[in-house]
PDB file of C-alpha atoms and ligand atoms in Angstrom:
ATOM      1  CA  MET A  11      99.722 139.621 227.151  1.00 30.00           C
ATOM      2  CA  HIS A  12      98.969 141.629 224.168  1.00 29.00           C
ATOM      3  CA  ALA A  13      95.630 140.872 222.514  1.00 29.00           C
ATOM      4  CA  ARG A  14      95.582 139.615 218.893  1.00 28.00           C
ATOM      5  CA  ILE A  15      92.367 140.809 217.673  1.00 28.00           C
ATOM      6  CA  ASN A  16      93.818 142.680 214.712  1.00 26.00           C
ATOM      7  CA  PHE A  17      91.976 139.817 212.386  1.00 25.00           C
ATOM      8  CA  LEU A  18      88.336 141.057 214.016  1.00 26.00           C
ATOM      9  CA  LEU A  19      89.416 144.420 211.560  1.00 24.00           C
ATOM     10  CA  HIS A  20      89.043 141.564 209.045  1.00 24.00           C
ATOM     11  CA  LEU A  21      85.959 139.385 210.283  1.00 28.00           C
ATOM     12  CA  LEU A  22      82.657 138.783 207.732  1.00 29.00           C
ATOM     13  CA  LEU A  23      80.003 136.989 207.909  1.00 31.00           C
ATOM     14  CA  ALA A  24      78.375 134.161 205.674  1.00 29.00           C
ATOM     15  CA  LEU A  25      75.704 133.058 205.330  1.00 30.00           C
ATOM     16  CA  TYR A  26      75.396 129.762 203.860  1.00 28.00           C
ATOM     17  CA  SER A  27      71.570 127.907 203.459  1.00 26.00           C
ATOM     18  CA  ALA A  28      71.894 125.089 205.019  1.00 25.00           C
ATOM     19  CA  PHE A  29      72.240 125.869 208.190  1.00 28.00           C
ATOM     20  CA  ARG A  30      69.846 128.292 210.459  1.00 28.00           C
ATOM     21  CA  PHE A  31      69.957 131.442 212.544  1.00 30.00           C
ATOM     22  CA  GLN A  32      71.424 130.125 215.767  1.00 30.00           C
ATOM     23  CA  GLY A  33      68.795 129.036 217.404  1.00 28.00           C
ATOM     24  CA  CYS A  34      66.258 130.951 215.864  1.00 27.00           C
ATOM     25  CA  ALA A  35      64.826 129.842 212.099  1.00 29.00           C
ATOM     26  CA  SER A  36      61.703 129.074 211.148  1.00 29.00           C
ATOM     27  CA  ASP A  37      62.103 124.681 210.968  1.00 27.00           C
ATOM     28  CA  ALA A  38      61.157 125.492 206.521  1.00 27.00           C
ATOM     29  CA  TYR A  39      64.490 127.701 206.233  1.00 30.00           C
ATOM     30  CA  HIS A  40      67.761 126.470 208.129  1.00 31.00           C
ATOM     31  CA  HIS A  41      70.350 129.403 207.128  1.00 34.00           C
ATOM     32  CA  THR A  42      73.827 129.219 208.535  1.00 35.00           C
ATOM     33  CA  ILE A  43      75.486 132.184 210.191  1.00 37.00           C
ATOM     34  CA  THR A  44      79.087 131.457 209.687  1.00 36.00           C
ATOM     35  CA  ALA A  45      81.895 133.872 210.759  1.00 35.00           C
ATOM     36  CA  MET A  46      85.449 134.168 209.126  1.00 34.00           C
ATOM     37  CA  LYS A  47      88.338 135.406 209.532  1.00 32.00           C
ATOM     38  CA  SER A  48      89.055 137.144 206.061  1.00 35.00           C
ATOM     39  CA  PRO A  49      87.069 137.867 202.871  1.00 38.00           C
ATOM     40  CA  SER A  50      89.674 135.513 200.876  1.00 37.00           C
ATOM     41  CA  SER A  51      88.430 132.434 203.066  1.00 36.00           C
ATOM     42  CA  SER A  52      85.455 132.490 201.819  1.00 36.00           C
ATOM     43  CA  THR A  53      87.178 130.438 198.613  1.00 39.00           C
ATOM     44  CA  THR A  54      87.437 127.763 200.590  1.00 39.00           C
ATOM     45  CA  VAL A  55      83.663 127.464 201.744  1.00 46.00           C
ATOM     46  CA  GLY A  56      81.952 129.883 199.634  1.00 47.00           C
ATOM     47  CA  SER A  57      79.423 128.952 197.181  1.00 55.00           C
ATOM     48  CA  SER A  58      76.598 131.010 194.996  1.00 60.00           C
ATOM     49  CA  ALA A  59      75.293 130.177 198.459  1.00 72.00           C
ATOM     50  CA  SER A  60      77.200 132.436 200.480  1.00 83.00           C
ATOM     51  CA  VAL A  61      76.126 135.809 201.798  1.00 83.00           C
ATOM     52  CA  PHE A  62      79.003 138.191 202.914  1.00 84.00           C
ATOM     53  CA  LEU A  63      77.604 140.892 205.893  1.00 85.00           C
ATOM     54  CA  GLN A  64      80.869 143.650 206.365  1.00 87.00           C
ATOM     55  CA  VAL A  65      81.181 143.812 209.800  1.00 90.00           C
ATOM     56  CA  THR A  66      81.919 148.106 211.012  1.00 92.00           C
ATOM     57  CA  GLY A  67      82.997 148.158 214.222  1.00 88.00           C
ATOM     58  CA  ASN A  68      86.179 148.434 216.162  1.00 82.00           C
ATOM     59  CA  VAL A  69      88.046 148.259 219.695  1.00 75.00           C
ATOM     60  CA  TYR A  70      88.631 151.781 220.960  1.00 74.00           C
ATOM     61  CA  PRO A  71      86.035 154.357 221.242  1.00 79.00           C
ATOM     62  CA  GLN A  72      83.326 152.037 219.954  1.00 80.00           C
ATOM     63  CA  GLY A  73      84.705 149.011 221.586  1.00 79.00           C
ATOM     64  CA  HIS A  74      82.449 146.222 219.211  1.00 84.00           C
ATOM     65  CA  TYR A  75      81.339 145.615 216.190  1.00 88.00           C
ATOM     66  CA  TYR A  76      78.040 144.901 213.931  1.00 93.00           C
ATOM     67  CA  VAL A  77      76.764 144.022 211.215  1.00 94.00           C
ATOM     68  CA  THR A  78      73.983 145.596 208.879  1.00 95.00           C
ATOM     69  CA  MET A  79      70.873 143.462 208.452  1.00 94.00           C
ATOM     70  CA  TYR A  80      67.526 143.952 207.001  1.00 95.00           C
ATOM     71  CA  ILE A  81      64.246 143.086 208.934  1.00 96.00           C
ATOM     72  CA  GLY A  82      60.828 142.702 207.162  1.00 95.00           C
ATOM     73  CA  ASN A  83      58.709 143.903 204.128  1.00 91.00           C
ATOM     74  CA  PRO A  84      59.877 146.590 203.444  1.00 93.00           C
ATOM     75  CA  PRO A  85      63.198 146.325 204.251  1.00 95.00           C
ATOM     76  CA  LYS A  86      64.637 148.549 207.786  1.00 97.00           C
ATOM     77  CA  PRO A  87      67.891 148.532 208.372  1.00 97.00           C
ATOM     78  CA  TYR A  88      69.678 147.876 212.011  1.00 97.00           C
ATOM     79  CA  PHE A  89      72.989 147.603 213.518  1.00 97.00           C
ATOM     80  CA  LEU A  90      73.554 144.482 215.269  1.00 96.00           C
ATOM     81  CA  ASP A  91      75.602 143.605 218.068  1.00 93.00           C
ATOM     82  CA  ILE A  92      77.370 140.037 216.665  1.00 89.00           C
ATOM     83  CA  ASP A  93      78.425 137.843 219.310  1.00 88.00           C
ATOM     84  CA  THR A  94      79.849 134.473 218.710  1.00 83.00           C
ATOM     85  CA  GLY A  95      78.864 133.878 222.293  1.00 82.00           C
ATOM     86  CA  SER A  96      75.044 133.996 222.916  1.00 84.00           C
ATOM     87  CA  ASP A  97      72.513 131.823 221.169  1.00 84.00           C
ATOM     88  CA  LEU A  98      69.788 134.872 220.495  1.00 91.00           C
ATOM     89  CA  THR A  99      69.230 137.542 217.737  1.00 94.00           C
ATOM     90  CA  TRP A 100      66.540 139.788 219.256  1.00 96.00           C
ATOM     91  CA  VAL A 101      66.026 143.570 217.529  1.00 97.00           C
ATOM     92  CA  GLN A 102      65.090 146.386 220.322  1.00 98.00           C
ATOM     93  CA  CYS A 103      61.217 146.158 219.174  1.00 97.00           C
ATOM     94  CA  GLU A 104      58.119 148.378 219.704  1.00 96.00           C
ATOM     95  CA  ALA A 105      55.490 145.885 221.935  1.00 92.00           C
ATOM     96  CA  PRO A 106      55.267 148.617 222.572  1.00 94.00           C
ATOM     97  CA  CYS A 107      58.357 149.109 224.893  1.00 96.00           C
ATOM     98  CA  GLN A 108      58.712 149.309 228.013  1.00 97.00           C
ATOM     99  CA  ASN A 109      62.599 150.249 228.529  1.00 97.00           C
ATOM    100  CA  CYS A 110      64.767 150.158 224.621  1.00 96.00           C
ATOM    101  CA  LEU A 111      68.109 151.752 224.760  1.00 96.00           C
ATOM    102  CA  PRO A 112      69.503 155.010 222.797  1.00 96.00           C
ATOM    103  CA  ALA A 113      70.053 153.562 219.369  1.00 97.00           C
ATOM    104  CA  PRO A 114      70.388 154.053 215.620  1.00 96.00           C
ATOM    105  CA  HIS A 115      67.854 153.728 214.032  1.00 98.00           C
ATOM    106  CA  PRO A 116      63.547 153.231 215.338  1.00 98.00           C
ATOM    107  CA  LEU A 117      62.072 150.907 217.175  1.00 98.00           C
ATOM    108  CA  TYR A 118      61.039 147.198 215.150  1.00 97.00           C
ATOM    109  CA  LYS A 119      57.330 147.148 214.450  1.00 96.00           C
ATOM    110  CA  PRO A 120      57.414 143.234 215.447  1.00 94.00           C
ATOM    111  CA  SER A 121      55.294 141.469 212.516  1.00 88.00           C
ATOM    112  CA  LYS A 122      51.883 139.974 213.591  1.00 91.00           C
ATOM    113  CA  ASP A 123      53.495 136.107 213.614  1.00 95.00           C
ATOM    114  CA  LEU A 124      54.027 135.197 217.083  1.00 96.00           C
ATOM    115  CA  VAL A 125      56.098 132.221 218.191  1.00 96.00           C
ATOM    116  CA  LYS A 126      53.236 130.295 220.033  1.00 97.00           C
ATOM    117  CA  CYS A 127      53.890 128.980 223.783  1.00 97.00           C
ATOM    118  CA  ASN A 128      53.142 125.339 222.785  1.00 95.00           C
ATOM    119  CA  GLU A 129      55.729 125.214 219.379  1.00 95.00           C
ATOM    120  CA  GLN A 130      58.176 123.502 219.362  1.00 93.00           C
ATOM    121  CA  ILE A 131      61.268 126.204 218.545  1.00 92.00           C
ATOM    122  CA  CYS A 132      59.721 127.512 221.628  1.00 95.00           C
ATOM    123  CA  VAL A 133      60.123 123.868 223.154  1.00 93.00           C
ATOM    124  CA  ASP A 134      63.729 124.141 222.427  1.00 89.00           C
ATOM    125  CA  PHE A 135      65.131 127.104 222.988  1.00 90.00           C
ATOM    126  CA  HIS A 136      63.514 126.747 226.434  1.00 92.00           C
ATOM    127  CA  ARG A 137      64.929 123.619 226.856  1.00 87.00           C
ATOM    128  CA  PRO A 138      66.155 122.231 229.467  1.00 88.00           C
ATOM    129  CA  ASN A 139      63.185 124.235 231.155  1.00 91.00           C
ATOM    130  CA  GLN A 140      59.794 124.455 230.061  1.00 91.00           C
ATOM    131  CA  PRO A 141      58.961 127.699 228.174  1.00 91.00           C
ATOM    132  CA  VAL A 142      56.757 130.339 230.465  1.00 91.00           C
ATOM    133  CA  CYS A 143      55.031 132.243 228.723  1.00 94.00           C
ATOM    134  CA  ALA A 144      51.995 135.144 229.880  1.00 93.00           C
ATOM    135  CA  SER A 145      50.481 133.563 227.161  1.00 95.00           C
ATOM    136  CA  PRO A 146      49.522 130.689 224.862  1.00 96.00           C
ATOM    137  CA  ASP A 147      50.004 132.564 221.880  1.00 96.00           C
ATOM    138  CA  GLN A 148      53.791 134.101 222.589  1.00 97.00           C
ATOM    139  CA  CYS A 149      56.807 132.745 223.367  1.00 97.00           C
ATOM    140  CA  ASP A 150      58.795 134.980 225.982  1.00 96.00           C
ATOM    141  CA  TYR A 151      62.087 134.755 226.788  1.00 95.00           C
ATOM    142  CA  ASP A 152      64.407 136.155 228.780  1.00 94.00           C
ATOM    143  CA  ILE A 153      68.558 136.464 227.949  1.00 93.00           C
ATOM    144  CA  ARG A 154      71.204 137.613 230.358  1.00 91.00           C
ATOM    145  CA  TYR A 155      74.741 138.626 229.389  1.00 86.00           C
ATOM    146  CA  ALA A 156      77.695 137.997 231.462  1.00 78.00           C
ATOM    147  CA  ASP A 157      77.896 141.541 231.656  1.00 79.00           C
ATOM    148  CA  LEU A 158      74.908 141.494 233.683  1.00 81.00           C
ATOM    149  CA  GLY A 159      72.343 143.250 230.812  1.00 90.00           C
ATOM    150  CA  THR A 160      69.092 141.925 229.993  1.00 94.00           C
ATOM    151  CA  SER A 161      66.887 141.423 227.181  1.00 96.00           C
ATOM    152  CA  SER A 162      63.421 140.217 227.416  1.00 97.00           C
ATOM    153  CA  GLY A 163      60.437 140.127 225.040  1.00 97.00           C
ATOM    154  CA  VAL A 164      58.449 137.611 222.161  1.00 96.00           C
ATOM    155  CA  LEU A 165      59.890 135.718 220.151  1.00 96.00           C
ATOM    156  CA  VAL A 166      58.953 136.503 216.041  1.00 96.00           C
ATOM    157  CA  ARG A 167      59.496 135.501 212.665  1.00 95.00           C
ATOM    158  CA  GLU A 168      59.607 138.406 209.525  1.00 94.00           C
ATOM    159  CA  TRP A 169      61.444 138.071 206.371  1.00 93.00           C
ATOM    160  CA  PHE A 170      64.874 138.866 206.742  1.00 92.00           C
ATOM    161  CA  PRO A 171      66.065 139.608 203.093  1.00 93.00           C
ATOM    162  CA  LEU A 172      69.767 138.842 202.021  1.00 90.00           C
ATOM    163  CA  ARG A 173      71.788 138.771 198.619  1.00 89.00           C
ATOM    164  CA  TYR A 174      73.727 135.664 197.748  1.00 89.00           C
ATOM    165  CA  THR A 175      76.847 136.473 196.481  1.00 88.00           C
ATOM    166  CA  ASN A 176      76.273 135.165 193.054  1.00 89.00           C
ATOM    167  CA  GLY A 177      73.249 138.236 193.175  1.00 90.00           C
ATOM    168  CA  THR A 178      70.552 136.454 194.018  1.00 91.00           C
ATOM    169  CA  MET A 179      67.858 137.842 196.367  1.00 91.00           C
ATOM    170  CA  THR A 180      66.906 135.194 198.977  1.00 90.00           C
ATOM    171  CA  ALA A 181      64.571 136.158 202.345  1.00 91.00           C
ATOM    172  CA  PRO A 182      64.248 133.767 204.606  1.00 90.00           C
ATOM    173  CA  ARG A 183      61.131 134.130 207.676  1.00 91.00           C
ATOM    174  CA  VAL A 184      63.470 133.664 210.832  1.00 90.00           C
ATOM    175  CA  VAL A 185      62.512 133.415 214.215  1.00 93.00           C
ATOM    176  CA  PHE A 186      63.929 135.941 216.589  1.00 94.00           C
ATOM    177  CA  GLY A 187      63.611 138.336 220.020  1.00 96.00           C
ATOM    178  CA  CYS A 188      61.166 141.376 220.036  1.00 97.00           C
ATOM    179  CA  GLY A 189      62.772 143.064 222.785  1.00 97.00           C
ATOM    180  CA  TYR A 190      60.817 145.163 225.221  1.00 97.00           C
ATOM    181  CA  ASP A 191      62.491 145.608 227.373  1.00 97.00           C
ATOM    182  CA  GLN A 192      66.142 146.069 227.919  1.00 97.00           C
ATOM    183  CA  GLN A 193      68.504 146.155 231.256  1.00 95.00           C
ATOM    184  CA  VAL A 194      72.271 147.613 231.478  1.00 93.00           C
ATOM    185  CA  ARG A 195      74.171 147.226 234.780  1.00 87.00           C
ATOM    186  CA  LYS A 196      74.119 149.792 236.435  1.00 85.00           C
ATOM    187  CA  GLY A 197      76.728 152.979 235.042  1.00 82.00           C
ATOM    188  CA  ALA A 198      77.391 150.512 232.211  1.00 83.00           C
ATOM    189  CA  THR A 199      77.059 152.092 228.639  1.00 84.00           C
ATOM    190  CA  PRO A 200      75.488 150.073 226.999  1.00 87.00           C
ATOM    191  CA  PRO A 201      76.431 149.834 222.443  1.00 89.00           C
ATOM    192  CA  TYR A 202      75.243 152.325 220.670  1.00 93.00           C
ATOM    193  CA  LEU A 203      73.303 149.556 218.503  1.00 95.00           C
ATOM    194  CA  ASP A 204      69.858 147.948 217.669  1.00 97.00           C
ATOM    195  CA  GLY A 205      70.268 144.467 218.942  1.00 97.00           C
ATOM    196  CA  VAL A 206      72.640 141.575 219.136  1.00 95.00           C
ATOM    197  CA  LEU A 207      73.062 139.439 215.954  1.00 92.00           C
ATOM    198  CA  GLY A 208      72.977 135.712 218.431  1.00 89.00           C
ATOM    199  CA  LEU A 209      75.851 133.546 216.419  1.00 83.00           C
ATOM    200  CA  GLY A 210      76.826 130.896 219.499  1.00 78.00           C
ATOM    201  CA  LEU A 211      76.115 127.629 218.722  1.00 62.00           C
ATOM    202  CA  GLY A 212      74.051 126.340 221.615  1.00 55.00           C
ATOM    203  CA  LYS A 213      70.655 125.231 222.893  1.00 49.00           C
ATOM    204  CA  VAL A 214      68.439 124.543 219.976  1.00 42.00           C
ATOM    205  CA  ALA A 215      70.835 123.821 217.160  1.00 38.00           C
ATOM    206  CA  ARG A 216      72.218 121.388 219.176  1.00 34.00           C
ATOM    207  CA  HIS A 217      69.329 119.778 219.746  1.00 34.00           C
ATOM    208  CA  LEU A 218      67.557 120.328 215.988  1.00 33.00           C
ATOM    209  CA  GLU A 219      71.556 118.568 215.190  1.00 34.00           C
ATOM    210  CA  PRO A 220      72.734 116.261 217.402  1.00 34.00           C
ATOM    211  CA  THR A 221      75.383 114.530 215.407  1.00 32.00           C
ATOM    212  CA  SER A 222      75.817 116.919 213.591  1.00 33.00           C
ATOM    213  CA  ARG A 223      77.333 119.046 215.736  1.00 37.00           C
ATOM    214  CA  THR A 224      79.782 118.251 218.773  1.00 41.00           C
ATOM    215  CA  CYS A 225      81.048 121.637 220.122  1.00 51.00           C
ATOM    216  CA  ASP A 226      78.388 124.590 221.231  1.00 59.00           C
ATOM    217  CA  HIS A 227      81.066 126.869 221.105  1.00 66.00           C
ATOM    218  CA  TYR A 228      83.944 128.067 219.091  1.00 72.00           C
ATOM    219  CA  SER A 229      87.065 127.502 219.643  1.00 75.00           C
ATOM    220  CA  LEU A 230      90.709 129.152 219.498  1.00 77.00           C
ATOM    221  CA  GLY A 231      92.334 125.852 220.215  1.00 82.00           C
ATOM    222  CA  THR A 232      94.457 125.210 223.479  1.00 86.00           C
ATOM    223  CA  ALA A 233      96.967 128.181 224.409  1.00 87.00           C
ATOM    224  CA  GLU A 234      99.845 128.448 226.346  1.00 90.00           C
ATOM    225  CA  VAL A 235      99.422 131.573 228.510  1.00 87.00           C
ATOM    226  CA  PHE A 236     103.095 134.098 228.816  1.00 87.00           C
ATOM    227  CA  VAL A 237     103.068 137.014 231.267  1.00 85.00           C
ATOM    228  CA  GLY A 238     105.296 139.885 230.337  1.00 80.00           C
ATOM    229  CA  GLY A 239     107.431 137.255 227.073  1.00 85.00           C
ATOM    230  CA  LYS A 240     107.995 134.293 229.358  1.00 87.00           C
ATOM    231  CA  THR A 241     105.293 131.220 229.844  1.00 90.00           C
ATOM    232  CA  SER A 242     103.724 130.973 232.721  1.00 88.00           C
ATOM    233  CA  GLY A 243     104.310 127.533 232.767  1.00 89.00           C
ATOM    234  CA  MET A 244     100.177 126.996 232.240  1.00 89.00           C
ATOM    235  CA  LYS A 245      99.366 126.047 228.922  1.00 90.00           C
ATOM    236  CA  ASP A 246      96.945 123.621 226.602  1.00 90.00           C
ATOM    237  CA  LEU A 247      94.016 125.938 227.945  1.00 89.00           C
ATOM    238  CA  PRO A 248      90.407 125.485 225.842  1.00 86.00           C
ATOM    239  CA  VAL A 249      89.636 129.267 224.670  1.00 84.00           C
ATOM    240  CA  LEU A 250      86.580 130.098 223.281  1.00 80.00           C
ATOM    241  CA  PHE A 251      86.121 133.053 221.172  1.00 76.00           C
ATOM    242  CA  ASP A 252      83.307 135.519 221.930  1.00 76.00           C
ATOM    243  CA  SER A 253      83.041 138.754 220.132  1.00 74.00           C
ATOM    244  CA  GLY A 254      80.429 139.925 222.483  1.00 70.00           C
ATOM    245  CA  SER A 255      82.496 140.068 225.244  1.00 72.00           C
ATOM    246  CA  THR A 256      83.990 143.379 226.145  1.00 69.00           C
ATOM    247  CA  TYR A 257      86.905 141.217 228.333  1.00 74.00           C
ATOM    248  CA  THR A 258      88.653 137.781 228.679  1.00 81.00           C
ATOM    249  CA  TYR A 259      87.293 136.080 231.631  1.00 83.00           C
ATOM    250  CA  PHE A 260      89.779 133.154 232.908  1.00 87.00           C
ATOM    251  CA  SER A 261      88.960 130.610 234.843  1.00 88.00           C
ATOM    252  CA  GLU A 262      90.332 130.420 238.763  1.00 91.00           C
ATOM    253  CA  LYS A 263      93.349 128.972 238.323  1.00 90.00           C
ATOM    254  CA  PRO A 264      94.642 131.104 235.235  1.00 90.00           C
ATOM    255  CA  TYR A 265      93.165 133.958 236.590  1.00 91.00           C
ATOM    256  CA  LYS A 266      95.550 133.301 240.243  1.00 92.00           C
ATOM    257  CA  VAL A 267      98.998 132.514 238.058  1.00 91.00           C
ATOM    258  CA  ILE A 268      98.495 135.637 235.992  1.00 89.00           C
ATOM    259  CA  LEU A 269      97.879 137.388 238.631  1.00 90.00           C
ATOM    260  CA  SER A 270     100.854 137.119 241.389  1.00 91.00           C
ATOM    261  CA  LEU A 271     102.493 137.173 237.706  1.00 89.00           C
ATOM    262  CA  LEU A 272     101.804 140.563 237.111  1.00 87.00           C
ATOM    263  CA  MET A 273     102.149 141.831 241.252  1.00 88.00           C
ATOM    264  CA  ASN A 274     105.073 140.733 240.736  1.00 88.00           C
ATOM    265  CA  ASP A 275     105.953 142.959 236.627  1.00 84.00           C
ATOM    266  CA  LEU A 276     104.032 145.489 239.081  1.00 84.00           C
ATOM    267  CA  LYS A 277     106.575 146.000 241.533  1.00 85.00           C
ATOM    268  CA  GLY A 278     108.479 148.805 241.317  1.00 82.00           C
ATOM    269  CA  THR A 279     106.506 150.599 237.923  1.00 83.00           C
ATOM    270  CA  GLN A 280     104.525 153.811 238.977  1.00 83.00           C
ATOM    271  CA  LEU A 281     100.973 151.533 238.930  1.00 86.00           C
ATOM    272  CA  ASN A 282      99.564 151.806 242.266  1.00 85.00           C
ATOM    273  CA  LYS A 283      96.734 149.583 242.712  1.00 86.00           C
ATOM    274  CA  ALA A 284      93.315 151.282 242.925  1.00 87.00           C
ATOM    275  CA  ASP A 285      91.061 149.806 246.297  1.00 88.00           C
ATOM    276  CA  GLU A 286      88.577 152.956 245.956  1.00 87.00           C
ATOM    277  CA  ASP A 287      87.891 152.167 241.448  1.00 81.00           C
ATOM    278  CA  LYS A 288      85.233 149.097 241.954  1.00 77.00           C
ATOM    279  CA  SER A 289      84.360 148.273 238.642  1.00 72.00           C
ATOM    280  CA  LEU A 290      86.672 144.904 238.786  1.00 78.00           C
ATOM    281  CA  PRO A 291      87.953 143.120 240.800  1.00 83.00           C
ATOM    282  CA  ILE A 292      91.611 144.870 240.711  1.00 85.00           C
ATOM    283  CA  CYS A 293      92.510 148.108 239.124  1.00 85.00           C
ATOM    284  CA  TRP A 294      95.478 149.606 239.244  1.00 86.00           C
ATOM    285  CA  LYS A 295      96.599 153.879 238.608  1.00 87.00           C
ATOM    286  CA  GLY A 296      99.335 155.536 237.262  1.00 86.00           C
ATOM    287  CA  SER A 297     101.091 158.291 238.796  1.00 85.00           C
ATOM    288  CA  LYS A 298      99.742 160.861 237.207  1.00 85.00           C
ATOM    289  CA  PRO A 299      96.633 160.346 233.789  1.00 84.00           C
ATOM    290  CA  PHE A 300      96.902 158.171 231.161  1.00 85.00           C
ATOM    291  CA  LYS A 301      96.511 160.488 227.466  1.00 86.00           C
ATOM    292  CA  SER A 302      96.699 157.290 225.255  1.00 83.00           C
ATOM    293  CA  ILE A 303      96.607 154.082 225.511  1.00 78.00           C
ATOM    294  CA  GLN A 304      99.776 153.814 224.225  1.00 84.00           C
ATOM    295  CA  ASP A 305     101.002 155.402 227.666  1.00 83.00           C
ATOM    296  CA  VAL A 306      99.520 152.482 229.305  1.00 81.00           C
ATOM    297  CA  ARG A 307     100.679 149.550 226.734  1.00 80.00           C
ATOM    298  CA  ASN A 308     104.568 151.118 228.160  1.00 80.00           C
ATOM    299  CA  LEU A 309     103.908 150.533 231.341  1.00 78.00           C
ATOM    300  CA  PHE A 310     103.279 146.836 230.487  1.00 72.00           C
TER     301      PHE A 310
HETATM  302  C1  LIG B 401      72.358 131.723 193.465  1.00 52.90           C
HETATM  303  O1  LIG B 401      72.468 131.058 194.502  1.00 52.90           O
HETATM  304  C2  LIG B 401      71.049 130.805 194.730  1.00 52.90           C
HETATM  305  C3  LIG B 401      72.004 129.373 195.835  1.00 52.90           C
HETATM  306  O2  LIG B 401      72.480 129.224 195.748  1.00 52.90           O
HETATM  307  C4  LIG B 401      70.597 129.069 194.076  1.00 52.90           C
HETATM  308  O3  LIG B 401      69.326 129.590 194.570  1.00 52.90           O
HETATM  309  C5  LIG B 401      70.594 131.147 193.000  1.00 52.90           C
HETATM  310  O4  LIG B 401      69.744 130.048 191.361  1.00 52.90           O
HETATM  311  C6  LIG B 401      72.158 131.476 192.464  1.00 52.90           C
HETATM  312  N1  LIG B 401      71.006 132.781 191.244  1.00 52.90           N
HETATM  313  C7  LIG B 401      71.987 131.987 190.388  1.00 52.90           C
HETATM  314  C8  LIG B 401      71.651 132.993 189.185  1.00 52.90           C
HETATM  315  O5  LIG B 401      73.202 130.942 189.834  1.00 52.90           O
END
């Protein structure tokens, strides 16, 4: 089970002026964000209408990947976690902030241009439910991630200055979340970032582009599962790419098969189940503390 994640190091994002920030572009501007494997791929899809954002980060020790986005006028920088697994872009914000997490930049001061509760983009965002707003003058959001982290706030409109690859500047007005209440699972260490760049393809995009979009996710196609170099017999499993998730998740059946093969593989090694560690359903521990990831790899 060796994760092939090296390509992430070369991940670049391209913005095209024919798409939109996932679920969050104003109607007047339609911008696309596309994740690409390497700069060279840009020649196939790239045009003067592309914007490239350099991705920074690593699997370890940081554990996340981010881009620098400039927001507002005058523009200020924010480090945003790139997340192909969620739809909403949000930035920690001084609305005032009720609960903000430690971050590299000062909180974003929201524009006065709030999305209203009855606006189409608010209705689309909450679909299939009706928006529930504290006031008709604002569009509240509440997003919950698989790792139990949450962000609550309101949708605002703001300038996002960007430079096309041909050098021309553009500043679309983008709808995104001003997050004034961020929570993480107890004991979890949140990434040291200012917010999330949601690149998912759900909800609003699907609603607004019903014919052009048949898939809501970044699909990697199908996979065959190998454990210890041997096939598990499970193949043609559809796999999704979620850049914002720390763990790889399996559905119940493959999870059980992989676990049982892994348990078999680990028989006779120095690894023992660590029932006292409740962080995940199954944990193992070595006979002595590990000094590096390499020590762990040697056991699998
Ligand atoms: C650069 O590309 C953008 C987007 O296609 C276009 O609007 C702009 O006119 C181009 N600028 C130049 C100098 O060609």
